Structure formats: structure tokens, C-alpha cells
Amino acid sequence: MPEGDTLFRIAHQLRHSIDGRRIERALSPRGRVVVDCIEGHTVTAIEARGKHLLIFLDSGDAIHSHLGMTGSWHVYAVGQRWHKSQELADLVLEFAELSCVCFHSKTLEKLSRMALRRHPHLARLGPDLLGNQFDMDEALKRFRRRDDVPIGVAVMDQTIISGIGNVYKSEILFLEGLDPFQNVSRLSDYQLLTLLRRAQCLLRKNVGGQPRRTRFGHDGKRHWVYGRSGEKCLKCGGTIHMRRQGDLGRSTYWCPPCQEVSRTGCRAGRP
């Protein structure tokens, strides 16, 4: 599933291509969106909020998409061959010199100003780690409201903080030496704030479009633990484990020796 850095990058690319342009024609081949009130309007802003993308129009409405596991946005010049079949397009926005196409989006809808303010998911989103005004104190407060939740579940909860997905979850917790299965209550404010700063740093390093990486060594390995179950830890030489976690059974990768919890709840060590 696209994580916060991916949505930030998509927003930047769309902003460069369509911000300030008039939508000459809108099509929804699979009937996902009512397009009549989209045609003729001008794009005024494109914004990433965690894993959500919003394209704002001069009418005050917004096109909201959540890409899920398989969704994507493409930009094509007039006459350029599409990388995917037109039959798979959920929404086509045609401009004078290019087309902007959304494929396979988990969520795709047009929202009025009122609907945007009252949206059951958007209205509850936590502070965005890549936002210009990320509120560290608010994020900490939201963590503390979920003290009884394992930290590996909490960092994925978009109502606490927006932008962390499965890859970053495992990698950040490893880098901070935190056991993914211990409750938030066992972590100090300092540990949570350090985790947030680490997350911001890694997300920002990955907004450029290169393959996502959380490790920057010269051996070609891009991740410390993610996707490496059964392999040797690159820090201690121990074995990387994987266990399903949370209601959705998302995979969590960790190194038990590096992320061991002492009796006081403090981490045993960090890279």
C-alpha cells in the first residue's frame, strides 16, 4: 500500500502538471464518479493528507482518492500511449495538453466543502508527518489516548499520525530499538518523540521517487528488517522474525535481540 512519502510525491507531480489548469472534459469509464460538476472547473490545489490525495477545484469541491493497495495516478501527454488499459480507468481528467488518469483507487469520490469537513476518515486524521505544520505535541497526545495499544499497531493508526505504512512501521521500530508488541504505555514521551522524528526523517528522504529505502549502506540492502524474515540481522547477526499483528493481520518484522524490552520497559539498544 502506498505510504505517506508516495502520496507526497504524487501530489508534487500532479501539482506540477495540472495545478491552475482547466478541466476540459472528465470521464468515469466505470461510473465511480459523477463528472458533470467537474468539467469546466479549474484545479486550485493538490494536497496529500497521510495516505489520502485531494484535488481541489475552484467550485469549492474536491476530488478525494485513497489508492489502497493497487491504485495509481498517471499523467499522459495528448496522444501518448497509456501504460494501462483505458477500461481500468476510474477517472480521466482531460486538460488542453494532457490527461490525468486515476486507476484502481480504493476510494474515489467528489466532496463538497461540507462533506470534506464531515468526512468520516479525513476529519479524524492525525497530524501528517510530511505536513508543513506537523504538530508533534498533538501527535504525542493522540498516542497517549491509545496507551493500551501495541506500538506496532499505534504507529499504523492514521487517526494518531498520518503517513506511516507497513514498511516504515517495522523499520522505524527497529531503528529505535522498540519491541513492536509492547503497549504504548510502556514508552516514555521521549521515546515516542524520538520515534516521530525518525519517521519524519525517513519519509522526507524518500519523497524523491527513488525505490523506498530505510538503510543507506553499500551492500545493496534497502531495509533493515522489512521483508527479511529468517535472514540475519544486519546489526547483531540474530534472526529476523515476522508475526502478524493487529485486526488486519499486517506483517511485522523485528529482531528480538535488538528490540528486547527490559523489565522497566526501556529498549535494550538501537543501531
Short mmCIF file of C-alpha atoms in Angstrom, two decimals:
data_model
loop_
_atom_site.label_atom_id
_atom_site.label_comp_id
_atom_site.label_asym_id
_atom_site.label_seq_id
_atom_site.Cartn_x
_atom_site.Cartn_y
_atom_site.Cartn_z
CA MET A 1 0.00 0.00 0.00
CA PRO A 2 1.35 3.49 -0.83
CA GLU A 3 2.73 5.22 2.26
CA GLY A 4 2.93 8.91 3.10
CA ASP A 5 6.06 9.56 1.03
CA THR A 6 4.40 8.07 -2.07
CA LEU A 7 1.32 10.29 -1.74
CA PHE A 8 3.51 13.34 -1.10
CA ARG A 9 5.40 12.55 -4.31
CA ILE A 10 2.20 12.00 -6.33
CA ALA A 11 0.81 15.31 -5.06
CA HIS A 12 4.02 17.08 -6.10
CA GLN A 13 3.89 15.54 -9.59
CA LEU A 14 0.22 16.40 -10.10
CA ARG A 15 0.76 19.90 -8.76
CA HIS A 16 3.45 20.45 -11.37
CA SER A 17 1.23 19.08 -14.16
CA ILE A 18 -2.32 20.28 -13.50
CA ASP A 19 -2.40 22.97 -10.80
CA GLY A 20 -4.11 26.06 -12.22
CA ARG A 21 -5.35 24.24 -15.32
CA ARG A 22 -8.96 24.00 -16.51
CA ILE A 23 -10.58 20.56 -16.81
CA GLU A 24 -11.90 20.49 -20.37
CA ARG A 25 -13.50 17.07 -20.07
CA ALA A 26 -14.00 14.47 -17.34
CA LEU A 27 -14.79 10.80 -17.83
CA SER A 28 -15.53 8.00 -15.39
CA PRO A 29 -15.47 4.84 -17.55
CA ARG A 30 -16.54 2.60 -14.67
CA GLY A 31 -19.06 5.06 -13.21
CA ARG A 32 -17.12 5.70 -9.99
CA VAL A 33 -17.64 9.48 -10.02
CA VAL A 34 -20.36 11.84 -11.27
CA VAL A 35 -18.34 14.01 -13.64
CA ASP A 36 -20.89 16.67 -14.71
CA CYS A 37 -19.89 19.06 -11.92
CA ILE A 38 -16.16 18.54 -12.54
CA GLU A 39 -15.94 19.57 -16.19
CA GLY A 40 -15.16 23.23 -16.81
CA HIS A 41 -13.63 23.84 -13.40
CA THR A 42 -10.03 24.77 -12.62
CA VAL A 43 -7.70 22.89 -10.30
CA THR A 44 -6.72 25.22 -7.46
CA ALA A 45 -4.63 22.95 -5.22
CA ILE A 46 -3.43 19.37 -4.76
CA GLU A 47 -2.81 18.13 -1.25
CA ALA A 48 -1.62 14.88 0.31
CA ARG A 49 -3.02 14.06 3.74
CA GLY A 50 -1.38 10.91 5.02
CA LYS A 51 -2.44 8.24 2.52
CA HIS A 52 -5.20 10.39 1.01
CA LEU A 53 -4.98 12.69 -2.02
CA LEU A 54 -7.21 15.73 -2.55
CA ILE A 55 -7.55 17.70 -5.80
CA PHE A 56 -9.33 20.98 -5.05
CA LEU A 57 -11.44 22.79 -7.66
CA ASP A 58 -12.47 26.43 -8.00
CA SER A 59 -16.06 25.36 -7.26
CA GLY A 60 -15.01 24.54 -3.70
CA ASP A 61 -15.42 20.82 -4.32
CA ALA A 62 -12.56 18.33 -4.03
CA ILE A 63 -11.76 15.02 -5.72
CA HIS A 64 -10.72 12.61 -2.98
CA SER A 65 -8.81 9.39 -3.61
CA HIS A 66 -7.30 6.71 -1.40
CA LEU A 67 -5.21 4.43 -3.59
CA GLY A 68 -5.33 1.34 -1.39
CA MET A 69 -3.03 -1.50 -2.47
CA THR A 70 -3.22 -1.13 -6.26
CA GLY A 71 -4.30 2.43 -7.10
CA SER A 72 -2.26 4.97 -9.05
CA TRP A 73 -2.42 8.35 -10.78
CA HIS A 74 -0.86 8.77 -14.24
CA VAL A 75 -0.26 11.87 -16.38
CA TYR A 76 -0.17 11.49 -20.17
CA ALA A 77 0.50 13.94 -22.96
CA VAL A 78 -2.08 14.15 -25.74
CA GLY A 79 -1.61 11.12 -27.98
CA GLN A 80 0.71 9.33 -25.57
CA ARG A 81 0.07 5.61 -25.15
CA TRP A 82 -1.32 4.69 -21.72
CA HIS A 83 0.55 2.21 -19.55
CA LYS A 84 -2.74 0.58 -18.53
CA SER A 85 -5.95 -0.23 -20.37
CA GLN A 86 -8.48 2.59 -20.59
CA GLU A 87 -11.09 0.11 -19.35
CA LEU A 88 -9.32 0.09 -15.98
CA ALA A 89 -9.51 3.86 -15.53
CA ASP A 90 -11.71 5.11 -12.69
CA LEU A 91 -11.42 8.80 -13.61
CA VAL A 92 -9.96 10.68 -16.57
CA LEU A 93 -9.39 14.44 -16.32
CA GLU A 94 -8.63 15.92 -19.73
CA PHE A 95 -6.79 19.24 -19.97
CA ALA A 96 -5.71 21.18 -23.06
CA GLU A 97 -2.35 19.42 -23.43
CA LEU A 98 -2.54 16.37 -21.19
CA SER A 99 -4.73 13.88 -19.36
CA CYS A 100 -4.63 12.90 -15.69
CA VAL A 101 -5.89 9.36 -15.03
CA CYS A 102 -6.72 7.51 -11.81
CA PHE A 103 -6.58 3.70 -11.91
CA HIS A 104 -7.85 1.15 -9.38
CA SER A 105 -8.37 3.58 -6.50
CA LYS A 106 -9.78 2.05 -3.31
CA THR A 107 -11.74 5.26 -2.69
CA LEU A 108 -12.67 7.83 -5.32
CA GLU A 109 -15.29 10.49 -4.73
CA LYS A 110 -16.16 14.14 -5.23
CA LEU A 111 -16.69 16.00 -1.98
CA SER A 112 -18.34 19.34 -1.26
CA ARG A 113 -16.79 21.66 1.33
CA MET A 114 -19.27 20.43 3.93
CA ALA A 115 -18.72 16.76 3.07
CA LEU A 116 -14.97 17.27 3.32
CA ARG A 117 -15.25 18.76 6.82
CA ARG A 118 -17.53 15.92 7.94
CA HIS A 119 -15.78 13.07 6.15
CA PRO A 120 -15.59 10.03 8.49
CA HIS A 121 -11.93 9.37 7.65
CA LEU A 122 -10.44 12.72 6.62
CA ALA A 123 -11.90 14.59 9.59
CA ARG A 124 -10.28 12.13 12.02
CA LEU A 125 -6.80 12.01 10.50
CA GLY A 126 -3.92 12.61 12.87
CA PRO A 127 -1.10 15.09 12.17
CA ASP A 128 0.60 14.41 8.82
CA LEU A 129 4.29 13.57 9.23
CA LEU A 130 5.07 15.29 5.92
CA GLY A 131 2.80 18.27 6.54
CA ASN A 132 4.29 21.76 6.68
CA GLN A 133 2.85 22.28 10.15
CA PHE A 134 3.24 18.86 11.75
CA ASP A 135 2.13 19.16 15.39
CA MET A 136 4.46 16.99 17.48
CA ASP A 137 2.60 17.75 20.73
CA GLU A 138 -0.77 16.79 19.22
CA ALA A 139 0.70 13.54 17.91
CA LEU A 140 2.04 12.73 21.38
CA LYS A 141 -1.37 13.41 22.94
CA ARG A 142 -3.01 11.06 20.45
CA PHE A 143 -0.52 8.31 21.27
CA ARG A 144 -1.28 8.72 24.97
CA ARG A 145 -5.01 8.29 24.32
CA ARG A 146 -4.16 4.83 22.96
CA ASP A 147 -1.84 3.71 25.78
CA ASP A 148 -3.35 0.21 25.81
CA VAL A 149 -2.48 -0.47 22.15
CA PRO A 150 0.75 -2.16 20.95
CA ILE A 151 3.12 0.39 19.45
CA GLY A 152 3.27 -1.64 16.21
CA VAL A 153 -0.47 -1.10 15.81
CA ALA A 154 -0.49 2.50 17.05
CA VAL A 155 2.03 3.82 14.52
CA MET A 156 -0.19 2.46 11.71
CA ASP A 157 -3.32 4.12 13.12
CA GLN A 158 -3.93 7.08 10.82
CA THR A 159 -6.07 8.79 13.49
CA ILE A 160 -2.92 9.09 15.63
CA ILE A 161 -0.42 10.10 12.94
CA SER A 162 -0.78 10.09 9.16
CA GLY A 163 1.72 8.66 6.73
CA ILE A 164 3.25 5.50 8.21
CA GLY A 165 2.55 2.21 6.46
CA ASN A 166 3.78 -1.32 6.90
CA VAL A 167 7.34 -0.85 5.65
CA TYR A 168 8.08 2.18 7.80
CA LYS A 169 6.40 0.61 10.82
CA SER A 170 8.86 -2.26 11.03
CA GLU A 171 11.88 -0.19 10.04
CA ILE A 172 11.29 2.71 12.44
CA LEU A 173 10.64 0.45 15.40
CA PHE A 174 13.84 -1.47 14.64
CA LEU A 175 15.89 1.70 14.33
CA GLU A 176 14.54 2.89 17.68
CA GLY A 177 15.10 -0.50 19.33
CA LEU A 178 11.41 -0.84 20.26
CA ASP A 179 9.52 -4.12 20.63
CA PRO A 180 6.51 -3.82 18.25
CA PHE A 181 4.30 -5.80 20.64
CA GLN A 182 4.71 -3.70 23.79
CA ASN A 183 1.92 -1.27 24.61
CA VAL A 184 2.33 2.47 24.11
CA SER A 185 2.03 2.88 27.89
CA ARG A 186 5.47 1.30 28.33
CA LEU A 187 7.15 4.00 26.25
CA SER A 188 8.28 7.35 27.61
CA ASP A 189 7.35 10.64 25.96
CA TYR A 190 10.99 10.95 24.92
CA GLN A 191 10.88 7.59 23.14
CA LEU A 192 7.68 8.50 21.29
CA LEU A 193 9.01 11.90 20.24
CA THR A 194 12.26 10.34 19.04
CA LEU A 195 10.24 7.79 17.06
CA LEU A 196 8.26 10.60 15.42
CA ARG A 197 11.41 12.49 14.45
CA ARG A 198 12.88 9.31 12.98
CA ALA A 199 9.69 8.73 10.98
CA GLN A 200 9.74 12.29 9.62
CA CYS A 201 13.38 11.93 8.61
CA LEU A 202 12.88 8.67 6.73
CA LEU A 203 9.72 9.84 4.97
CA ARG A 204 11.45 13.02 3.80
CA LYS A 205 14.41 11.05 2.47
CA ASN A 206 12.05 9.03 0.28
CA VAL A 207 9.94 11.69 -1.41
CA GLY A 208 12.24 11.98 -4.41
CA GLY A 209 10.92 9.00 -6.37
CA GLN A 210 13.74 6.50 -5.96
CA PRO A 211 12.95 2.99 -4.62
CA ARG A 212 11.98 3.32 -0.97
CA ARG A 213 14.87 2.67 1.40
CA THR A 214 15.44 3.00 5.12
CA ARG A 215 19.02 1.77 5.04
CA PHE A 216 21.78 3.55 3.17
CA GLY A 217 24.70 1.09 3.23
CA HIS A 218 26.78 0.00 0.25
CA ASP A 219 25.72 -3.65 0.20
CA GLY A 220 22.52 -3.09 -1.77
CA LYS A 221 20.15 -3.92 1.08
CA ARG A 222 17.49 -1.20 1.29
CA HIS A 223 15.79 -2.31 4.53
CA TRP A 224 16.99 -3.40 7.96
CA VAL A 225 14.23 -5.91 8.74
CA TYR A 226 11.22 -5.47 6.44
CA GLY A 227 10.75 -8.45 4.11
CA ARG A 228 13.76 -10.24 5.62
CA SER A 229 12.14 -12.91 7.82
CA GLY A 230 14.59 -15.73 8.54
CA GLU A 231 17.62 -13.72 7.44
CA LYS A 232 20.42 -12.45 9.66
CA CYS A 233 20.07 -9.09 11.38
CA LEU A 234 22.43 -6.58 9.80
CA LYS A 235 23.28 -5.22 13.24
CA CYS A 236 23.63 -8.18 15.63
CA GLY A 237 23.60 -11.24 13.38
CA GLY A 238 20.49 -12.67 15.04
CA THR A 239 17.47 -13.94 13.10
CA ILE A 240 14.78 -11.59 11.81
CA HIS A 241 11.25 -12.70 12.75
CA MET A 242 7.84 -11.93 11.24
CA ARG A 243 4.48 -12.08 13.01
CA ARG A 244 1.00 -10.91 12.02
CA GLN A 245 -0.26 -8.05 14.13
CA GLY A 246 -3.48 -6.10 14.64
CA ASP A 247 -7.04 -6.70 13.47
CA LEU A 248 -5.96 -6.73 9.82
CA GLY A 249 -3.10 -9.15 10.44
CA ARG A 250 -0.43 -6.91 8.91
CA SER A 251 3.09 -8.33 8.83
CA THR A 252 5.52 -7.03 11.46
CA TYR A 253 9.25 -7.72 11.10
CA TRP A 254 11.62 -7.36 14.03
CA CYS A 255 14.88 -8.55 15.57
CA PRO A 256 14.21 -9.84 19.13
CA PRO A 257 17.75 -9.21 20.48
CA CYS A 258 17.90 -5.64 19.11
CA GLN A 259 14.33 -4.85 20.18
CA GLU A 260 14.22 -6.62 23.51
CA VAL A 261 12.21 -4.94 26.27
CA SER A 262 13.70 -4.79 29.75
CA ARG A 263 11.60 -5.10 32.91
CA THR A 264 11.33 -1.31 33.05
CA GLY A 265 10.03 -1.17 29.51
CA CYS A 266 13.12 0.59 28.15
CA ARG A 267 14.65 -0.50 24.86
CA ALA A 268 17.71 -2.72 25.03
CA GLY A 269 19.57 -0.95 22.29
CA ARG A 270 19.46 0.74 18.89
CA PRO A 271 21.64 0.85 15.76
#
